[in-house]
């Protein structure tokens, strides 16, 4: 991935240590929180591709940026040490703000995101479907603004307003608890709406549960990104897909 710097170890022992740390986050079969969580110090550095939109949650409306967010991880412990560098992220929480000053984040599994209202296993499975369908395009610095905006909006819709028992019929950003319009208050552009329809169509594909890491802070906006997987670590990640069952919904 262009935005995730690959780190290759020259020593086999160091590779094994890195694989163990990765397994600790990925292979959490019950999505349990580790007793001693890995943490990072991270700061927001700007925006990438995306669009300004108007979001309404309940009776609260606000103008927000939907798209790629740029963050730099300055330091970390455990798996966090291997994440140091620049990343593109997408947020899961509309109730908090990004922080441009160094802020502590805990590395957690996707179902534990966001801290204000964890999405749980079923919704997390749908976010995995979304990431798998996008195939890395969402992290391409040259992807269209409409695609990046649609991807972020799709994440918000799944995390905030998706009903797994209903399936795809509940994915609608024009009604429900989460409504999204263009920045002027009109309907979303045909470009964003077209991408959203395709993304929502991917929900229920029952994609492999791997590769995504949650970065959670109780004082800043929670973020999700992908885990770098160089060399043998990629093989470990591929073999340790989380096995928790989920119902297929469409």
mmCIF file with all atom_site columns, C-alpha atoms in Angstrom, residues 67-181:
data_model
loop_
_atom_site.group_PDB
_atom_site.id
_atom_site.type_symbol
_atom_site.label_atom_id
_atom_site.label_alt_id
_atom_site.label_comp_id
_atom_site.label_asym_id
_atom_site.label_entity_id
_atom_site.label_seq_id
_atom_site.pdbx_PDB_ins_code
_atom_site.Cartn_x
_atom_site.Cartn_y
_atom_site.Cartn_z
_atom_site.occupancy
_atom_site.B_iso_or_equiv
_atom_site.pdbx_formal_charge
_atom_site.auth_seq_id
_atom_site.auth_comp_id
_atom_site.auth_asym_id
_atom_site.auth_atom_id
_atom_site.pdbx_PDB_model_num
ATOM 1   C CA . UNK A 1 67  ? -12.483 11.149 2.917  1.00 0.00 ? 67  UNK A CA 1
ATOM 2   C CA . UNK A 1 68  ? -8.864  10.290 3.588  1.00 0.00 ? 68  UNK A CA 1
ATOM 3   C CA . UNK A 1 69  ? -7.336  11.640 6.789  1.00 0.00 ? 69  UNK A CA 1
ATOM 4   C CA . UNK A 1 70  ? -3.576  11.943 7.132  1.00 0.00 ? 70  UNK A CA 1
ATOM 5   C CA . UNK A 1 71  ? -2.029  10.851 10.414 1.00 0.00 ? 71  UNK A CA 1
ATOM 6   C CA . UNK A 1 72  ? 1.539   10.326 11.537 1.00 0.00 ? 72  UNK A CA 1
ATOM 7   C CA . UNK A 1 73  ? 2.330   7.737  14.183 1.00 0.00 ? 73  UNK A CA 1
ATOM 8   C CA . UNK A 1 74  ? 5.327   9.089  16.073 1.00 0.00 ? 74  UNK A CA 1
ATOM 9   C CA . UNK A 1 75  ? 6.003   6.173  18.426 1.00 0.00 ? 75  UNK A CA 1
ATOM 10  C CA . UNK A 1 76  ? 4.388   3.036  19.718 1.00 0.00 ? 76  UNK A CA 1
ATOM 11  C CA . UNK A 1 77  ? 4.652   -0.061 21.852 1.00 0.00 ? 77  UNK A CA 1
ATOM 12  C CA . UNK A 1 78  ? 4.179   -3.659 20.703 1.00 0.00 ? 78  UNK A CA 1
ATOM 13  C CA . UNK A 1 79  ? 2.522   -3.675 17.285 1.00 0.00 ? 79  UNK A CA 1
ATOM 14  C CA . UNK A 1 80  ? 2.468   0.117  17.514 1.00 0.00 ? 80  UNK A CA 1
ATOM 15  C CA . UNK A 1 81  ? 6.240   0.197  17.090 1.00 0.00 ? 81  UNK A CA 1
ATOM 16  C CA . UNK A 1 82  ? 5.794   -1.348 13.630 1.00 0.00 ? 82  UNK A CA 1
ATOM 17  C CA . UNK A 1 83  ? 3.175   1.253  12.675 1.00 0.00 ? 83  UNK A CA 1
ATOM 18  C CA . UNK A 1 84  ? 5.442   4.280  13.120 1.00 0.00 ? 84  UNK A CA 1
ATOM 19  C CA . UNK A 1 85  ? 5.206   6.477  10.036 1.00 0.00 ? 85  UNK A CA 1
ATOM 20  C CA . UNK A 1 86  ? 2.612   8.199  7.862  1.00 0.00 ? 86  UNK A CA 1
ATOM 21  C CA . UNK A 1 87  ? -0.820  6.670  7.300  1.00 0.00 ? 87  UNK A CA 1
ATOM 22  C CA . UNK A 1 88  ? -4.101  7.437  5.592  1.00 0.00 ? 88  UNK A CA 1
ATOM 23  C CA . UNK A 1 89  ? -7.032  6.655  7.858  1.00 0.00 ? 89  UNK A CA 1
ATOM 24  C CA . UNK A 1 90  ? -10.817 6.773  7.988  1.00 0.00 ? 90  UNK A CA 1
ATOM 25  C CA . UNK A 1 91  ? -12.723 7.759  11.090 1.00 0.00 ? 91  UNK A CA 1
ATOM 26  C CA . UNK A 1 92  ? -15.443 5.821  12.904 1.00 0.00 ? 92  UNK A CA 1
ATOM 27  C CA . UNK A 1 93  ? -16.689 8.489  15.291 1.00 0.00 ? 93  UNK A CA 1
ATOM 28  C CA . UNK A 1 94  ? -18.496 11.697 14.328 1.00 0.00 ? 94  UNK A CA 1
ATOM 29  C CA . UNK A 1 95  ? -18.734 12.881 17.929 1.00 0.00 ? 95  UNK A CA 1
ATOM 30  C CA . UNK A 1 96  ? -15.057 13.703 18.409 1.00 0.00 ? 96  UNK A CA 1
ATOM 31  C CA . UNK A 1 97  ? -12.405 15.666 16.532 1.00 0.00 ? 97  UNK A CA 1
ATOM 32  C CA . UNK A 1 98  ? -8.978  14.905 15.123 1.00 0.00 ? 98  UNK A CA 1
ATOM 33  C CA . UNK A 1 99  ? -5.983  16.127 17.125 1.00 0.00 ? 99  UNK A CA 1
ATOM 34  C CA . UNK A 1 100 ? -3.024  17.848 15.493 1.00 0.00 ? 100 UNK A CA 1
ATOM 35  C CA . UNK A 1 101 ? -0.999  17.526 18.693 1.00 0.00 ? 101 UNK A CA 1
ATOM 36  C CA . UNK A 1 102 ? 0.563   14.153 19.653 1.00 0.00 ? 102 UNK A CA 1
ATOM 37  C CA . UNK A 1 103 ? -2.170  12.068 21.255 1.00 0.00 ? 103 UNK A CA 1
ATOM 38  C CA . UNK A 1 104 ? -2.186  8.569  22.745 1.00 0.00 ? 104 UNK A CA 1
ATOM 39  C CA . UNK A 1 105 ? -4.277  5.916  20.961 1.00 0.00 ? 105 UNK A CA 1
ATOM 40  C CA . UNK A 1 106 ? -4.841  2.304  21.940 1.00 0.00 ? 106 UNK A CA 1
ATOM 41  C CA . UNK A 1 107 ? -4.675  -0.383 19.246 1.00 0.00 ? 107 UNK A CA 1
ATOM 42  C CA . UNK A 1 108 ? -7.902  -2.382 19.358 1.00 0.00 ? 108 UNK A CA 1
ATOM 43  C CA . UNK A 1 109 ? -9.876  -4.808 17.228 1.00 0.00 ? 109 UNK A CA 1
ATOM 44  C CA . UNK A 1 110 ? -12.453 -3.429 14.812 1.00 0.00 ? 110 UNK A CA 1
ATOM 45  C CA . UNK A 1 111 ? -15.575 -4.484 16.793 1.00 0.00 ? 111 UNK A CA 1
ATOM 46  C CA . UNK A 1 112 ? -14.339 -2.309 19.687 1.00 0.00 ? 112 UNK A CA 1
ATOM 47  C CA . UNK A 1 113 ? -14.518 0.823  17.560 1.00 0.00 ? 113 UNK A CA 1
ATOM 48  C CA . UNK A 1 114 ? -15.535 3.562  18.176 1.00 0.00 ? 114 UNK A CA 1
ATOM 49  C CA . UNK A 1 115 ? -15.107 4.110  21.903 1.00 0.00 ? 115 UNK A CA 1
ATOM 50  C CA . UNK A 1 116 ? -18.402 6.057  22.163 1.00 0.00 ? 116 UNK A CA 1
ATOM 51  C CA . UNK A 1 117 ? -20.465 3.103  20.918 1.00 0.00 ? 117 UNK A CA 1
ATOM 52  C CA . UNK A 1 118 ? -18.556 -0.024 19.817 1.00 0.00 ? 118 UNK A CA 1
ATOM 53  C CA . UNK A 1 119 ? -19.919 -1.424 16.548 1.00 0.00 ? 119 UNK A CA 1
ATOM 54  C CA . UNK A 1 120 ? -19.760 -5.090 17.588 1.00 0.00 ? 120 UNK A CA 1
ATOM 55  C CA . UNK A 1 121 ? -19.028 -8.196 15.557 1.00 0.00 ? 121 UNK A CA 1
ATOM 56  C CA . UNK A 1 122 ? -21.795 -8.023 12.932 1.00 0.00 ? 122 UNK A CA 1
ATOM 57  C CA . UNK A 1 123 ? -21.204 -4.420 11.899 1.00 0.00 ? 123 UNK A CA 1
ATOM 58  C CA . UNK A 1 124 ? -17.443 -4.962 11.961 1.00 0.00 ? 124 UNK A CA 1
ATOM 59  C CA . UNK A 1 125 ? -17.930 -7.826 9.507  1.00 0.00 ? 125 UNK A CA 1
ATOM 60  C CA . UNK A 1 126 ? -19.654 -5.407 7.148  1.00 0.00 ? 126 UNK A CA 1
ATOM 61  C CA . UNK A 1 127 ? -16.751 -2.956 7.410  1.00 0.00 ? 127 UNK A CA 1
ATOM 62  C CA . UNK A 1 128 ? -14.406 -5.824 6.474  1.00 0.00 ? 128 UNK A CA 1
ATOM 63  C CA . UNK A 1 129 ? -16.640 -6.430 3.443  1.00 0.00 ? 129 UNK A CA 1
ATOM 64  C CA . UNK A 1 130 ? -16.294 -2.774 2.503  1.00 0.00 ? 130 UNK A CA 1
ATOM 65  C CA . UNK A 1 131 ? -12.493 -2.806 2.811  1.00 0.00 ? 131 UNK A CA 1
ATOM 66  C CA . UNK A 1 132 ? -12.219 -6.041 0.845  1.00 0.00 ? 132 UNK A CA 1
ATOM 67  C CA . UNK A 1 133 ? -14.424 -4.694 -1.942 1.00 0.00 ? 133 UNK A CA 1
ATOM 68  C CA . UNK A 1 134 ? -12.412 -1.464 -2.213 1.00 0.00 ? 134 UNK A CA 1
ATOM 69  C CA . UNK A 1 135 ? -9.225  -3.489 -2.576 1.00 0.00 ? 135 UNK A CA 1
ATOM 70  C CA . UNK A 1 136 ? -6.935  -0.712 -1.399 1.00 0.00 ? 136 UNK A CA 1
ATOM 71  C CA . UNK A 1 137 ? -8.356  2.014  -3.647 1.00 0.00 ? 137 UNK A CA 1
ATOM 72  C CA . UNK A 1 138 ? -9.508  3.881  -0.550 1.00 0.00 ? 138 UNK A CA 1
ATOM 73  C CA . UNK A 1 139 ? -5.868  4.438  0.406  1.00 0.00 ? 139 UNK A CA 1
ATOM 74  C CA . UNK A 1 140 ? -4.654  5.506  -3.040 1.00 0.00 ? 140 UNK A CA 1
ATOM 75  C CA . UNK A 1 141 ? -3.583  9.185  -2.843 1.00 0.00 ? 141 UNK A CA 1
ATOM 76  C CA . UNK A 1 142 ? -4.777  9.571  -6.450 1.00 0.00 ? 142 UNK A CA 1
ATOM 77  C CA . UNK A 1 143 ? -8.229  7.991  -6.008 1.00 0.00 ? 143 UNK A CA 1
ATOM 78  C CA . UNK A 1 144 ? -11.147 10.229 -6.982 1.00 0.00 ? 144 UNK A CA 1
ATOM 79  C CA . UNK A 1 145 ? -12.522 12.605 -4.376 1.00 0.00 ? 145 UNK A CA 1
ATOM 80  C CA . UNK A 1 146 ? -15.974 11.091 -4.844 1.00 0.00 ? 146 UNK A CA 1
ATOM 81  C CA . UNK A 1 147 ? -14.705 7.555  -4.167 1.00 0.00 ? 147 UNK A CA 1
ATOM 82  C CA . UNK A 1 148 ? -12.875 8.572  -0.992 1.00 0.00 ? 148 UNK A CA 1
ATOM 83  C CA . UNK A 1 149 ? -15.883 10.549 0.223  1.00 0.00 ? 149 UNK A CA 1
ATOM 84  C CA . UNK A 1 150 ? -18.241 7.651  -0.507 1.00 0.00 ? 150 UNK A CA 1
ATOM 85  C CA . UNK A 1 151 ? -15.978 5.212  1.333  1.00 0.00 ? 151 UNK A CA 1
ATOM 86  C CA . UNK A 1 152 ? -15.943 7.356  4.469  1.00 0.00 ? 152 UNK A CA 1
ATOM 87  C CA . UNK A 1 153 ? -19.706 7.886  4.309  1.00 0.00 ? 153 UNK A CA 1
ATOM 88  C CA . UNK A 1 154 ? -20.213 4.125  3.917  1.00 0.00 ? 154 UNK A CA 1
ATOM 89  C CA . UNK A 1 155 ? -18.110 3.493  7.037  1.00 0.00 ? 155 UNK A CA 1
ATOM 90  C CA . UNK A 1 156 ? -20.151 6.056  8.991  1.00 0.00 ? 156 UNK A CA 1
ATOM 91  C CA . UNK A 1 157 ? -23.419 4.515  7.818  1.00 0.00 ? 157 UNK A CA 1
ATOM 92  C CA . UNK A 1 158 ? -22.388 0.984  8.791  1.00 0.00 ? 158 UNK A CA 1
ATOM 93  C CA . UNK A 1 159 ? -21.012 2.019  12.184 1.00 0.00 ? 159 UNK A CA 1
ATOM 94  C CA . UNK A 1 160 ? -23.833 4.418  13.043 1.00 0.00 ? 160 UNK A CA 1
ATOM 95  C CA . UNK A 1 161 ? -27.039 3.251  11.402 1.00 0.00 ? 161 UNK A CA 1
ATOM 96  C CA . UNK A 1 162 ? -26.709 -0.252 9.939  1.00 0.00 ? 162 UNK A CA 1
ATOM 97  C CA . UNK A 1 163 ? -29.069 -2.953 11.200 1.00 0.00 ? 163 UNK A CA 1
ATOM 98  C CA . UNK A 1 164 ? -27.464 -6.366 10.539 1.00 0.00 ? 164 UNK A CA 1
ATOM 99  C CA . UNK A 1 165 ? -30.792 -8.126 11.131 1.00 0.00 ? 165 UNK A CA 1
ATOM 100 C CA . UNK A 1 166 ? -32.334 -6.170 8.255  1.00 0.00 ? 166 UNK A CA 1
ATOM 101 C CA . UNK A 1 167 ? -29.319 -6.317 5.967  1.00 0.00 ? 167 UNK A CA 1
ATOM 102 C CA . UNK A 1 168 ? -28.669 -4.090 2.991  1.00 0.00 ? 168 UNK A CA 1
ATOM 103 C CA . UNK A 1 169 ? -32.145 -2.550 3.136  1.00 0.00 ? 169 UNK A CA 1
ATOM 104 C CA . UNK A 1 170 ? -31.034 -0.529 6.172  1.00 0.00 ? 170 UNK A CA 1
ATOM 105 C CA . UNK A 1 171 ? -28.122 1.088  4.310  1.00 0.00 ? 171 UNK A CA 1
ATOM 106 C CA . UNK A 1 172 ? -29.560 4.454  3.315  1.00 0.00 ? 172 UNK A CA 1
ATOM 107 C CA . UNK A 1 173 ? -27.937 7.834  3.954  1.00 0.00 ? 173 UNK A CA 1
ATOM 108 C CA . UNK A 1 174 ? -31.085 9.759  3.004  1.00 0.00 ? 174 UNK A CA 1
ATOM 109 C CA . UNK A 1 175 ? -33.100 8.419  5.969  1.00 0.00 ? 175 UNK A CA 1
ATOM 110 C CA . UNK A 1 176 ? -32.570 6.942  9.396  1.00 0.00 ? 176 UNK A CA 1
ATOM 111 C CA . UNK A 1 177 ? -30.343 8.030  12.265 1.00 0.00 ? 177 UNK A CA 1
ATOM 112 C CA . UNK A 1 178 ? -27.566 9.197  9.897  1.00 0.00 ? 178 UNK A CA 1
ATOM 113 C CA . UNK A 1 179 ? -28.320 11.429 6.913  1.00 0.00 ? 179 UNK A CA 1
ATOM 114 C CA . UNK A 1 180 ? -25.715 12.849 4.571  1.00 0.00 ? 180 UNK A CA 1
ATOM 115 C CA . UNK A 1 181 ? -26.085 15.647 2.003  1.00 0.00 ? 181 UNK A CA 1
#
